[in-house]
């Protein structure tokens, strides 16, 4: 029976791109996004998959996310498929039972962006423009330069370091794979190669494109108005 996957990461680290390529390569699997946060994603898809109301899905998300995940997997197993969902470090972080279930029963793919500066800048730019994803069918927003607070950026880098370290320690006994955004972001083909390494043969050929496209088209120096004040924080930490 195919093993279901939890994609562990943080926002602005390529999770939507990963899932979009995964869905192309494994079209029969049930792929959802941030289902473990309050007001989570894919409510209608979850309701249809589980044969319950949208309100019942929301109740499970809030009161018993572990049961929600188990029911998703059971519904997939009846069709001999797998479920894939993502969770960020800070989603339901205190639910030890849920995390322990992932560790003991599921495949855990840990997607890390090596340069936390890029994560921080991406989040700030998305807030400024209101555009969190870019699709081929929608016009891109013009991105003006932005000023970053050095202390906030340094604290964010430390939090990212701590999140990654704790995840590595907690999931060290799991069916655990660590991948890096920078190694998959170049093209859907690069991402599909990584999927093949993790899962074995793909169910469908690697896609040449997916709807999502990279938003960032300028260098950090071009995007950050006070780059000289924060450039010492721009670099890989993983």
mmCIF file with all atom_site columns, N, CA, C and O in Angstrom, residues 123-143:
data_model
loop_
_atom_site.group_PDB
_atom_site.id
_atom_site.type_symbol
_atom_site.label_atom_id
_atom_site.label_alt_id
_atom_site.label_comp_id
_atom_site.label_asym_id
_atom_site.label_entity_id
_atom_site.label_seq_id
_atom_site.pdbx_PDB_ins_code
_atom_site.Cartn_x
_atom_site.Cartn_y
_atom_site.Cartn_z
_atom_site.occupancy
_atom_site.B_iso_or_equiv
_atom_site.pdbx_formal_charge
_atom_site.auth_seq_id
_atom_site.auth_comp_id
_atom_site.auth_asym_id
_atom_site.auth_atom_id
_atom_site.pdbx_PDB_model_num
ATOM 1  N N  . UNK A 1 123 ? 8.484  36.804 1.863   1.00 0.00 ? 123 UNK A N  1
ATOM 2  C CA . UNK A 1 123 ? 7.276  37.057 2.658   1.00 0.00 ? 123 UNK A CA 1
ATOM 3  C C  . UNK A 1 123 ? 6.968  38.545 2.722   1.00 0.00 ? 123 UNK A C  1
ATOM 4  O O  . UNK A 1 123 ? 5.816  38.960 2.584   1.00 0.00 ? 123 UNK A O  1
ATOM 5  N N  . UNK A 1 124 ? 7.991  39.362 2.897   1.00 0.00 ? 124 UNK A N  1
ATOM 6  C CA . UNK A 1 124 ? 7.775  40.809 2.971   1.00 0.00 ? 124 UNK A CA 1
ATOM 7  C C  . UNK A 1 124 ? 7.281  41.354 1.629   1.00 0.00 ? 124 UNK A C  1
ATOM 8  O O  . UNK A 1 124 ? 6.397  42.217 1.590   1.00 0.00 ? 124 UNK A O  1
ATOM 9  N N  . UNK A 1 125 ? 7.828  40.866 0.540   1.00 0.00 ? 125 UNK A N  1
ATOM 10 C CA . UNK A 1 125 ? 7.393  41.343 -0.768  1.00 0.00 ? 125 UNK A CA 1
ATOM 11 C C  . UNK A 1 125 ? 5.960  40.902 -1.064  1.00 0.00 ? 125 UNK A C  1
ATOM 12 O O  . UNK A 1 125 ? 5.175  41.659 -1.649  1.00 0.00 ? 125 UNK A O  1
ATOM 13 N N  . UNK A 1 126 ? 5.611  39.678 -0.664  1.00 0.00 ? 126 UNK A N  1
ATOM 14 C CA . UNK A 1 126 ? 4.248  39.194 -0.893  1.00 0.00 ? 126 UNK A CA 1
ATOM 15 C C  . UNK A 1 126 ? 3.243  40.039 -0.120  1.00 0.00 ? 126 UNK A C  1
ATOM 16 O O  . UNK A 1 126 ? 2.164  40.362 -0.623  1.00 0.00 ? 126 UNK A O  1
ATOM 17 N N  . UNK A 1 127 ? 3.596  40.401 1.107   1.00 0.00 ? 127 UNK A N  1
ATOM 18 C CA . UNK A 1 127 ? 2.702  41.259 1.888   1.00 0.00 ? 127 UNK A CA 1
ATOM 19 C C  . UNK A 1 127 ? 2.551  42.631 1.239   1.00 0.00 ? 127 UNK A C  1
ATOM 20 O O  . UNK A 1 127 ? 1.467  43.222 1.242   1.00 0.00 ? 127 UNK A O  1
ATOM 21 N N  . UNK A 1 128 ? 3.631  43.117 0.684   1.00 0.00 ? 128 UNK A N  1
ATOM 22 C CA . UNK A 1 128 ? 3.595  44.446 0.078   1.00 0.00 ? 128 UNK A CA 1
ATOM 23 C C  . UNK A 1 128 ? 2.757  44.473 -1.188  1.00 0.00 ? 128 UNK A C  1
ATOM 24 O O  . UNK A 1 128 ? 1.997  45.408 -1.429  1.00 0.00 ? 128 UNK A O  1
ATOM 25 N N  . UNK A 1 129 ? 2.878  43.434 -2.014  1.00 0.00 ? 129 UNK A N  1
ATOM 26 C CA . UNK A 1 129 ? 2.163  43.404 -3.291  1.00 0.00 ? 129 UNK A CA 1
ATOM 27 C C  . UNK A 1 129 ? 0.792  42.755 -3.189  1.00 0.00 ? 129 UNK A C  1
ATOM 28 O O  . UNK A 1 129 ? -0.064 42.950 -4.055  1.00 0.00 ? 129 UNK A O  1
ATOM 29 N N  . UNK A 1 130 ? 0.586  41.935 -2.141  1.00 0.00 ? 130 UNK A N  1
ATOM 30 C CA . UNK A 1 130 ? -0.655 41.174 -2.038  1.00 0.00 ? 130 UNK A CA 1
ATOM 31 C C  . UNK A 1 130 ? -0.705 39.973 -2.954  1.00 0.00 ? 130 UNK A C  1
ATOM 32 O O  . UNK A 1 130 ? -1.741 39.318 -3.072  1.00 0.00 ? 130 UNK A O  1
ATOM 33 N N  . UNK A 1 131 ? 0.410  39.646 -3.581  1.00 0.00 ? 131 UNK A N  1
ATOM 34 C CA . UNK A 1 131 ? 0.467  38.516 -4.512  1.00 0.00 ? 131 UNK A CA 1
ATOM 35 C C  . UNK A 1 131 ? 1.358  37.429 -3.914  1.00 0.00 ? 131 UNK A C  1
ATOM 36 O O  . UNK A 1 131 ? 2.572  37.556 -3.868  1.00 0.00 ? 131 UNK A O  1
ATOM 37 N N  . UNK A 1 132 ? 0.716  36.330 -3.473  1.00 0.00 ? 132 UNK A N  1
ATOM 38 C CA . UNK A 1 132 ? 1.439  35.267 -2.788  1.00 0.00 ? 132 UNK A CA 1
ATOM 39 C C  . UNK A 1 132 ? 1.890  34.176 -3.734  1.00 0.00 ? 132 UNK A C  1
ATOM 40 O O  . UNK A 1 132 ? 2.798  33.407 -3.421  1.00 0.00 ? 132 UNK A O  1
ATOM 41 N N  . UNK A 1 133 ? 1.246  34.072 -4.887  1.00 0.00 ? 133 UNK A N  1
ATOM 42 C CA . UNK A 1 133 ? 1.657  33.124 -5.916  1.00 0.00 ? 133 UNK A CA 1
ATOM 43 C C  . UNK A 1 133 ? 1.524  33.810 -7.264  1.00 0.00 ? 133 UNK A C  1
ATOM 44 O O  . UNK A 1 133 ? 0.745  34.757 -7.422  1.00 0.00 ? 133 UNK A O  1
ATOM 45 N N  . UNK A 1 134 ? 2.267  33.322 -8.246  1.00 0.00 ? 134 UNK A N  1
ATOM 46 C CA . UNK A 1 134 ? 2.168  33.871 -9.591  1.00 0.00 ? 134 UNK A CA 1
ATOM 47 C C  . UNK A 1 134 ? 1.887  32.733 -10.568 1.00 0.00 ? 134 UNK A C  1
ATOM 48 O O  . UNK A 1 134 ? 2.558  31.693 -10.542 1.00 0.00 ? 134 UNK A O  1
ATOM 49 N N  . UNK A 1 135 ? 0.873  32.926 -11.389 1.00 0.00 ? 135 UNK A N  1
ATOM 50 C CA . UNK A 1 135 ? 0.487  31.919 -12.375 1.00 0.00 ? 135 UNK A CA 1
ATOM 51 C C  . UNK A 1 135 ? 0.690  32.499 -13.778 1.00 0.00 ? 135 UNK A C  1
ATOM 52 O O  . UNK A 1 135 ? 0.655  33.705 -13.984 1.00 0.00 ? 135 UNK A O  1
ATOM 53 N N  . UNK A 1 136 ? 0.856  31.607 -14.718 1.00 0.00 ? 136 UNK A N  1
ATOM 54 C CA . UNK A 1 136 ? 1.060  32.056 -16.098 1.00 0.00 ? 136 UNK A CA 1
ATOM 55 C C  . UNK A 1 136 ? -0.119 32.869 -16.605 1.00 0.00 ? 136 UNK A C  1
ATOM 56 O O  . UNK A 1 136 ? 0.025  33.749 -17.437 1.00 0.00 ? 136 UNK A O  1
ATOM 57 N N  . UNK A 1 137 ? -1.313 32.571 -16.091 1.00 0.00 ? 137 UNK A N  1
ATOM 58 C CA . UNK A 1 137 ? -2.520 33.211 -16.612 1.00 0.00 ? 137 UNK A CA 1
ATOM 59 C C  . UNK A 1 137 ? -2.817 34.563 -15.990 1.00 0.00 ? 137 UNK A C  1
ATOM 60 O O  . UNK A 1 137 ? -3.738 35.251 -16.397 1.00 0.00 ? 137 UNK A O  1
ATOM 61 N N  . UNK A 1 138 ? -2.071 34.959 -14.952 1.00 0.00 ? 138 UNK A N  1
ATOM 62 C CA . UNK A 1 138 ? -2.347 36.222 -14.279 1.00 0.00 ? 138 UNK A CA 1
ATOM 63 C C  . UNK A 1 138 ? -1.163 37.160 -14.409 1.00 0.00 ? 138 UNK A C  1
ATOM 64 O O  . UNK A 1 138 ? -0.004 36.729 -14.352 1.00 0.00 ? 138 UNK A O  1
ATOM 65 N N  . UNK A 1 139 ? -1.409 38.448 -14.565 1.00 0.00 ? 139 UNK A N  1
ATOM 66 C CA . UNK A 1 139 ? -0.296 39.392 -14.698 1.00 0.00 ? 139 UNK A CA 1
ATOM 67 C C  . UNK A 1 139 ? 0.460  39.545 -13.385 1.00 0.00 ? 139 UNK A C  1
ATOM 68 O O  . UNK A 1 139 ? -0.139 39.574 -12.313 1.00 0.00 ? 139 UNK A O  1
ATOM 69 N N  . UNK A 1 140 ? 1.775  39.638 -13.493 1.00 0.00 ? 140 UNK A N  1
ATOM 70 C CA . UNK A 1 140 ? 2.592  39.813 -12.294 1.00 0.00 ? 140 UNK A CA 1
ATOM 71 C C  . UNK A 1 140 ? 2.511  41.246 -11.800 1.00 0.00 ? 140 UNK A C  1
ATOM 72 O O  . UNK A 1 140 ? 2.369  42.182 -12.585 1.00 0.00 ? 140 UNK A O  1
ATOM 73 N N  . UNK A 1 141 ? 2.594  41.416 -10.500 1.00 0.00 ? 141 UNK A N  1
ATOM 74 C CA . UNK A 1 141 ? 2.619  42.751 -9.915  1.00 0.00 ? 141 UNK A CA 1
ATOM 75 C C  . UNK A 1 141 ? 4.041  43.304 -9.991  1.00 0.00 ? 141 UNK A C  1
ATOM 76 O O  . UNK A 1 141 ? 5.006  42.576 -9.764  1.00 0.00 ? 141 UNK A O  1
ATOM 77 N N  . UNK A 1 142 ? 4.167  44.564 -10.275 1.00 0.00 ? 142 UNK A N  1
ATOM 78 C CA . UNK A 1 142 ? 5.474  45.192 -10.253 1.00 0.00 ? 142 UNK A CA 1
ATOM 79 C C  . UNK A 1 142 ? 5.976  45.263 -8.810  1.00 0.00 ? 142 UNK A C  1
ATOM 80 O O  . UNK A 1 142 ? 5.252  45.670 -7.911  1.00 0.00 ? 142 UNK A O  1
ATOM 81 N N  . UNK A 1 143 ? 7.213  44.849 -8.602  1.00 0.00 ? 143 UNK A N  1
ATOM 82 C CA . UNK A 1 143 ? 7.775  44.812 -7.260  1.00 0.00 ? 143 UNK A CA 1
ATOM 83 C C  . UNK A 1 143 ? 8.739  45.971 -7.091  1.00 0.00 ? 143 UNK A C  1
ATOM 84 O O  . UNK A 1 143 ? 9.735  46.085 -7.816  1.00 0.00 ? 143 UNK A O  1
#
